[in-house]
Amino acid sequence: MNKAVFWDLQGTLGGDAIASIELFEPYSFSKNALELSKAHGYYNIVITNQSRIGKGLLSLEVYEHEANRILDFFNSDKVLIDEILCCPHQNSDKCECKKPKTKFIRDSVAKYDLDINKCFVIGDMGMNEIIMAHNAGCKGVLVLTGGGKGSLGEFRDTWKEHEADIIAENALEAVKSIIECEES
């Protein structure tokens, strides 16, 4: 069986946690984080909520262009991101894919033959990524970039029934912590 890191995109690998994907710029350490994860045998699967599509504020075509731009950047030398999975829905759509729901993780477990006990979710929003990790049965890592500090502070009540397994300064430190856990 295989293992994966499920990555949040905005606020975790770059950009602002709540800005449009059109403004996404990778953090300086993100490529290194993805490379380190790959070097230790993880699939890198990005799961992103893009409710602007469902609200009519972002077209699917523009989203796909931006997702391809991001993939081109990260995968320019070698494949670092295996797949980007996007939920285009609003909360009112009651879909099964919007984080913290686990459809994309369940689908990935089947597609990549993953051992969920060896998988991690890394993100900056406790109410999305940490709850999703808990619901899926994998470990959750909160990064302090993007909305991470606010998630631990003023928004901690939105995920108060859950704890992050790891809290890391950024995506690269998160992967280093995962590797330490794996080796201990």
PDB file of N, CA and C in Angstrom, residues 5-8 10-12 17 120-133 138-156 158-159 162-175 177-178:
ATOM      1  N   VAL A   5       0.355  12.677   0.966  1.00  0.00           N
ATOM      2  CA  VAL A   5       0.091  13.917   1.678  1.00  0.00           C
ATOM      3  C   VAL A   5      -0.989  14.623   0.884  1.00  0.00           C
ATOM      4  N   PHE A   6      -2.077  14.944   1.565  1.00  0.00           N
ATOM      5  CA  PHE A   6      -3.153  15.724   0.978  1.00  0.00           C
ATOM      6  C   PHE A   6      -2.907  17.177   1.366  1.00  0.00           C
ATOM      7  N   TRP A   7      -2.641  17.992   0.378  1.00  0.00           N
ATOM      8  CA  TRP A   7      -2.264  19.387   0.597  1.00  0.00           C
ATOM      9  C   TRP A   7      -3.441  20.314   0.350  1.00  0.00           C
ATOM     10  N   ASP A   8      -3.576  21.286   1.221  1.00  0.00           N
ATOM     11  CA  ASP A   8      -4.392  22.447   0.902  1.00  0.00           C
ATOM     12  C   ASP A   8      -3.548  23.287  -0.052  1.00  0.00           C
ATOM     13  N   GLN A  10      -4.197  27.133  -1.159  1.00  0.00           N
ATOM     14  CA  GLN A  10      -4.027  28.546  -0.829  1.00  0.00           C
ATOM     15  C   GLN A  10      -3.830  28.740   0.667  1.00  0.00           C
ATOM     16  N   GLY A  11      -2.764  29.442   1.003  1.00  0.00           N
ATOM     17  CA  GLY A  11      -2.409  29.656   2.402  1.00  0.00           C
ATOM     18  C   GLY A  11      -1.475  28.581   2.921  1.00  0.00           C
ATOM     19  N   THR A  12      -1.321  27.506   2.158  1.00  0.00           N
ATOM     20  CA  THR A  12      -0.456  26.393   2.567  1.00  0.00           C
ATOM     21  C   THR A  12       0.748  26.274   1.644  1.00  0.00           C
ATOM     22  N   ALA A  17      -4.995  32.701   1.930  1.00  0.00           N
ATOM     23  CA  ALA A  17      -5.938  31.623   2.232  1.00  0.00           C
ATOM     24  C   ALA A  17      -7.312  31.824   1.605  1.00  0.00           C
ATOM     25  N   PHE A 120      -1.319  11.941   5.493  1.00  0.00           N
ATOM     26  CA  PHE A 120      -1.387  13.193   6.242  1.00  0.00           C
ATOM     27  C   PHE A 120      -2.149  14.231   5.430  1.00  0.00           C
ATOM     28  N   VAL A 121      -2.805  15.139   6.134  1.00  0.00           N
ATOM     29  CA  VAL A 121      -3.413  16.314   5.514  1.00  0.00           C
ATOM     30  C   VAL A 121      -2.656  17.516   6.058  1.00  0.00           C
ATOM     31  N   ILE A 122      -2.186  18.383   5.156  1.00  0.00           N
ATOM     32  CA  ILE A 122      -1.478  19.604   5.565  1.00  0.00           C
ATOM     33  C   ILE A 122      -2.287  20.801   5.086  1.00  0.00           C
ATOM     34  N   GLY A 123      -2.607  21.695   6.016  1.00  0.00           N
ATOM     35  CA  GLY A 123      -3.340  22.890   5.637  1.00  0.00           C
ATOM     36  C   GLY A 123      -3.288  23.963   6.703  1.00  0.00           C
ATOM     37  N   ASP A 124      -3.824  25.121   6.353  1.00  0.00           N
ATOM     38  CA  ASP A 124      -3.778  26.278   7.251  1.00  0.00           C
ATOM     39  C   ASP A 124      -5.116  26.575   7.928  1.00  0.00           C
ATOM     40  N   MET A 125      -6.125  25.764   7.655  1.00  0.00           N
ATOM     41  CA  MET A 125      -7.447  26.007   8.239  1.00  0.00           C
ATOM     42  C   MET A 125      -7.891  24.783   9.043  1.00  0.00           C
ATOM     43  N   GLY A 126      -7.900  24.917  10.339  1.00  0.00           N
ATOM     44  CA  GLY A 126      -8.316  23.806  11.182  1.00  0.00           C
ATOM     45  C   GLY A 126      -9.715  23.326  10.859  1.00  0.00           C
ATOM     46  N   MET A 127     -10.617  24.278  10.583  1.00  0.00           N
ATOM     47  CA  MET A 127     -12.016  23.901  10.317  1.00  0.00           C
ATOM     48  C   MET A 127     -12.172  23.147   9.009  1.00  0.00           C
ATOM     49  N   ASN A 128     -11.180  23.206   8.150  1.00  0.00           N
ATOM     50  CA  ASN A 128     -11.221  22.437   6.903  1.00  0.00           C
ATOM     51  C   ASN A 128     -10.286  21.228   6.976  1.00  0.00           C
ATOM     52  N   GLU A 129      -8.984  21.495   7.016  1.00  0.00           N
ATOM     53  CA  GLU A 129      -8.019  20.404   6.886  1.00  0.00           C
ATOM     54  C   GLU A 129      -7.903  19.519   8.121  1.00  0.00           C
ATOM     55  N   ILE A 130      -7.897  20.081   9.309  1.00  0.00           N
ATOM     56  CA  ILE A 130      -7.733  19.240  10.509  1.00  0.00           C
ATOM     57  C   ILE A 130      -8.982  18.391  10.733  1.00  0.00           C
ATOM     58  N   ILE A 131     -10.150  18.974  10.541  1.00  0.00           N
ATOM     59  CA  ILE A 131     -11.382  18.186  10.676  1.00  0.00           C
ATOM     60  C   ILE A 131     -11.448  17.128   9.569  1.00  0.00           C
ATOM     61  N   MET A 132     -11.066  17.485   8.341  1.00  0.00           N
ATOM     62  CA  MET A 132     -11.071  16.510   7.251  1.00  0.00           C
ATOM     63  C   MET A 132     -10.126  15.352   7.564  1.00  0.00           C
ATOM     64  N   ALA A 133      -8.938  15.651   8.054  1.00  0.00           N
ATOM     65  CA  ALA A 133      -7.979  14.594   8.407  1.00  0.00           C
ATOM     66  C   ALA A 133      -8.590  13.663   9.450  1.00  0.00           C
ATOM     67  N   CYS A 138      -6.822  10.016   8.952  1.00  0.00           N
ATOM     68  CA  CYS A 138      -5.386  10.244   8.803  1.00  0.00           C
ATOM     69  C   CYS A 138      -4.953  11.362   9.748  1.00  0.00           C
ATOM     70  N   LYS A 139      -3.681  11.706   9.717  1.00  0.00           N
ATOM     71  CA  LYS A 139      -3.151  12.712  10.634  1.00  0.00           C
ATOM     72  C   LYS A 139      -3.251  14.095  10.011  1.00  0.00           C
ATOM     73  N   GLY A 140      -3.535  15.086  10.863  1.00  0.00           N
ATOM     74  CA  GLY A 140      -3.688  16.455  10.397  1.00  0.00           C
ATOM     75  C   GLY A 140      -2.551  17.345  10.851  1.00  0.00           C
ATOM     76  N   VAL A 141      -2.030  18.126   9.915  1.00  0.00           N
ATOM     77  CA  VAL A 141      -0.922  19.037  10.186  1.00  0.00           C
ATOM     78  C   VAL A 141      -1.389  20.455   9.878  1.00  0.00           C
ATOM     79  N   LEU A 142      -1.343  21.311  10.879  1.00  0.00           N
ATOM     80  CA  LEU A 142      -1.709  22.714  10.696  1.00  0.00           C
ATOM     81  C   LEU A 142      -0.441  23.528  10.481  1.00  0.00           C
ATOM     82  N   VAL A 143      -0.409  24.285   9.390  1.00  0.00           N
ATOM     83  CA  VAL A 143       0.708  25.201   9.155  1.00  0.00           C
ATOM     84  C   VAL A 143       0.290  26.608   9.553  1.00  0.00           C
ATOM     85  N   LEU A 144       1.276  27.409   9.966  1.00  0.00           N
ATOM     86  CA  LEU A 144       0.996  28.752  10.470  1.00  0.00           C
ATOM     87  C   LEU A 144       1.060  29.825   9.398  1.00  0.00           C
ATOM     88  N   THR A 145       1.214  29.414   8.137  1.00  0.00           N
ATOM     89  CA  THR A 145       1.139  30.361   7.027  1.00  0.00           C
ATOM     90  C   THR A 145      -0.342  30.595   6.708  1.00  0.00           C
ATOM     91  N   GLY A 146      -0.616  31.495   5.785  1.00  0.00           N
ATOM     92  CA  GLY A 146      -2.003  31.758   5.375  1.00  0.00           C
ATOM     93  C   GLY A 146      -2.870  32.080   6.567  1.00  0.00           C
ATOM     94  N   GLY A 147      -3.924  31.293   6.758  1.00  0.00           N
ATOM     95  CA  GLY A 147      -4.835  31.510   7.877  1.00  0.00           C
ATOM     96  C   GLY A 147      -4.490  30.710   9.117  1.00  0.00           C
ATOM     97  N   GLY A 148      -3.318  30.080   9.147  1.00  0.00           N
ATOM     98  CA  GLY A 148      -2.952  29.185  10.241  1.00  0.00           C
ATOM     99  C   GLY A 148      -2.932  29.809  11.617  1.00  0.00           C
ATOM    100  N   LYS A 149      -2.332  30.996  11.728  1.00  0.00           N
ATOM    101  CA  LYS A 149      -2.267  31.650  13.047  1.00  0.00           C
ATOM    102  C   LYS A 149      -3.666  32.035  13.525  1.00  0.00           C
ATOM    103  N   GLY A 150      -4.483  32.533  12.625  1.00  0.00           N
ATOM    104  CA  GLY A 150      -5.866  32.865  12.968  1.00  0.00           C
ATOM    105  C   GLY A 150      -6.668  31.626  13.321  1.00  0.00           C
ATOM    106  N   SER A 151      -6.364  30.528  12.642  1.00  0.00           N
ATOM    107  CA  SER A 151      -7.050  29.265  12.903  1.00  0.00           C
ATOM    108  C   SER A 151      -6.763  28.777  14.324  1.00  0.00           C
ATOM    109  N   LEU A 152      -5.559  29.028  14.796  1.00  0.00           N
ATOM    110  CA  LEU A 152      -5.192  28.653  16.168  1.00  0.00           C
ATOM    111  C   LEU A 152      -5.680  29.676  17.183  1.00  0.00           C
ATOM    112  N   GLY A 153      -5.965  30.886  16.718  1.00  0.00           N
ATOM    113  CA  GLY A 153      -6.366  31.966  17.601  1.00  0.00           C
ATOM    114  C   GLY A 153      -7.851  32.257  17.536  1.00  0.00           C
ATOM    115  N   GLU A 154      -8.198  33.325  16.831  1.00  0.00           N
ATOM    116  CA  GLU A 154      -9.576  33.808  16.832  1.00  0.00           C
ATOM    117  C   GLU A 154     -10.585  32.830  16.237  1.00  0.00           C
ATOM    118  N   PHE A 155     -10.132  31.870  15.392  1.00  0.00           N
ATOM    119  CA  PHE A 155     -11.058  30.918  14.773  1.00  0.00           C
ATOM    120  C   PHE A 155     -10.935  29.507  15.356  1.00  0.00           C
ATOM    121  N   ARG A 156     -10.265  29.382  16.493  1.00  0.00           N
ATOM    122  CA  ARG A 156     -10.067  28.053  17.097  1.00  0.00           C
ATOM    123  C   ARG A 156     -11.402  27.393  17.449  1.00  0.00           C
ATOM    124  N   THR A 158     -13.943  27.157  15.694  1.00  0.00           N
ATOM    125  CA  THR A 158     -14.551  26.499  14.530  1.00  0.00           C
ATOM    126  C   THR A 158     -14.106  25.040  14.387  1.00  0.00           C
ATOM    127  N   TRP A 159     -13.114  24.641  15.166  1.00  0.00           N
ATOM    128  CA  TRP A 159     -12.654  23.243  15.145  1.00  0.00           C
ATOM    129  C   TRP A 159     -12.229  22.783  16.536  1.00  0.00           C
ATOM    130  N   HIS A 162     -11.396  19.188  17.853  1.00  0.00           N
ATOM    131  CA  HIS A 162     -10.307  18.457  17.203  1.00  0.00           C
ATOM    132  C   HIS A 162      -8.963  19.087  17.551  1.00  0.00           C
ATOM    133  N   GLU A 163      -7.922  18.280  17.454  1.00  0.00           N
ATOM    134  CA  GLU A 163      -6.555  18.758  17.665  1.00  0.00           C
ATOM    135  C   GLU A 163      -5.730  18.424  16.434  1.00  0.00           C
ATOM    136  N   ALA A 164      -4.794  19.294  16.101  1.00  0.00           N
ATOM    137  CA  ALA A 164      -3.831  18.977  15.050  1.00  0.00           C
ATOM    138  C   ALA A 164      -2.831  17.976  15.617  1.00  0.00           C
ATOM    139  N   ASP A 165      -2.444  17.003  14.801  1.00  0.00           N
ATOM    140  CA  ASP A 165      -1.409  16.058  15.231  1.00  0.00           C
ATOM    141  C   ASP A 165      -0.048  16.734  15.250  1.00  0.00           C
ATOM    142  N   ILE A 166       0.138  17.678  14.329  1.00  0.00           N
ATOM    143  CA  ILE A 166       1.386  18.438  14.219  1.00  0.00           C
ATOM    144  C   ILE A 166       1.015  19.878  13.911  1.00  0.00           C
ATOM    145  N   ILE A 167       1.742  20.811  14.511  1.00  0.00           N
ATOM    146  CA  ILE A 167       1.646  22.227  14.147  1.00  0.00           C
ATOM    147  C   ILE A 167       3.030  22.629  13.671  1.00  0.00           C
ATOM    148  N   ALA A 168       3.114  23.192  12.470  1.00  0.00           N
ATOM    149  CA  ALA A 168       4.398  23.534  11.866  1.00  0.00           C
ATOM    150  C   ALA A 168       4.385  24.969  11.358  1.00  0.00           C
ATOM    151  N   GLU A 169       5.546  25.561  11.334  1.00  0.00           N
ATOM    152  CA  GLU A 169       5.695  26.942  10.875  1.00  0.00           C
ATOM    153  C   GLU A 169       5.229  27.104   9.424  1.00  0.00           C
ATOM    154  N   ASN A 170       5.566  26.128   8.567  1.00  0.00           N
ATOM    155  CA  ASN A 170       5.208  26.214   7.155  1.00  0.00           C
ATOM    156  C   ASN A 170       5.204  24.813   6.538  1.00  0.00           C
ATOM    157  N   ALA A 171       4.954  24.731   5.251  1.00  0.00           N
ATOM    158  CA  ALA A 171       4.822  23.443   4.561  1.00  0.00           C
ATOM    159  C   ALA A 171       6.099  22.611   4.629  1.00  0.00           C
ATOM    160  N   LEU A 172       7.257  23.249   4.486  1.00  0.00           N
ATOM    161  CA  LEU A 172       8.511  22.503   4.538  1.00  0.00           C
ATOM    162  C   LEU A 172       8.744  21.924   5.928  1.00  0.00           C
ATOM    163  N   GLU A 173       8.510  22.726   6.953  1.00  0.00           N
ATOM    164  CA  GLU A 173       8.661  22.236   8.322  1.00  0.00           C
ATOM    165  C   GLU A 173       7.636  21.132   8.613  1.00  0.00           C
ATOM    166  N   ALA A 174       6.472  21.228   7.995  1.00  0.00           N
ATOM    167  CA  ALA A 174       5.443  20.199   8.169  1.00  0.00           C
ATOM    168  C   ALA A 174       5.944  18.858   7.644  1.00  0.00           C
ATOM    169  N   VAL A 175       6.532  18.859   6.452  1.00  0.00           N
ATOM    170  CA  VAL A 175       7.036  17.611   5.875  1.00  0.00           C
ATOM    171  C   VAL A 175       8.185  17.061   6.724  1.00  0.00           C
ATOM    172  N   SER A 177       8.541  17.371   9.877  1.00  0.00           N
ATOM    173  CA  SER A 177       7.911  16.784  11.067  1.00  0.00           C
ATOM    174  C   SER A 177       7.278  15.430  10.746  1.00  0.00           C
ATOM    175  N   ILE A 178       6.664  15.322   9.576  1.00  0.00           N
ATOM    176  CA  ILE A 178       6.065  14.052   9.151  1.00  0.00           C
ATOM    177  C   ILE A 178       7.152  12.978   9.060  1.00  0.00           C
TER     178      ILE A 178
END
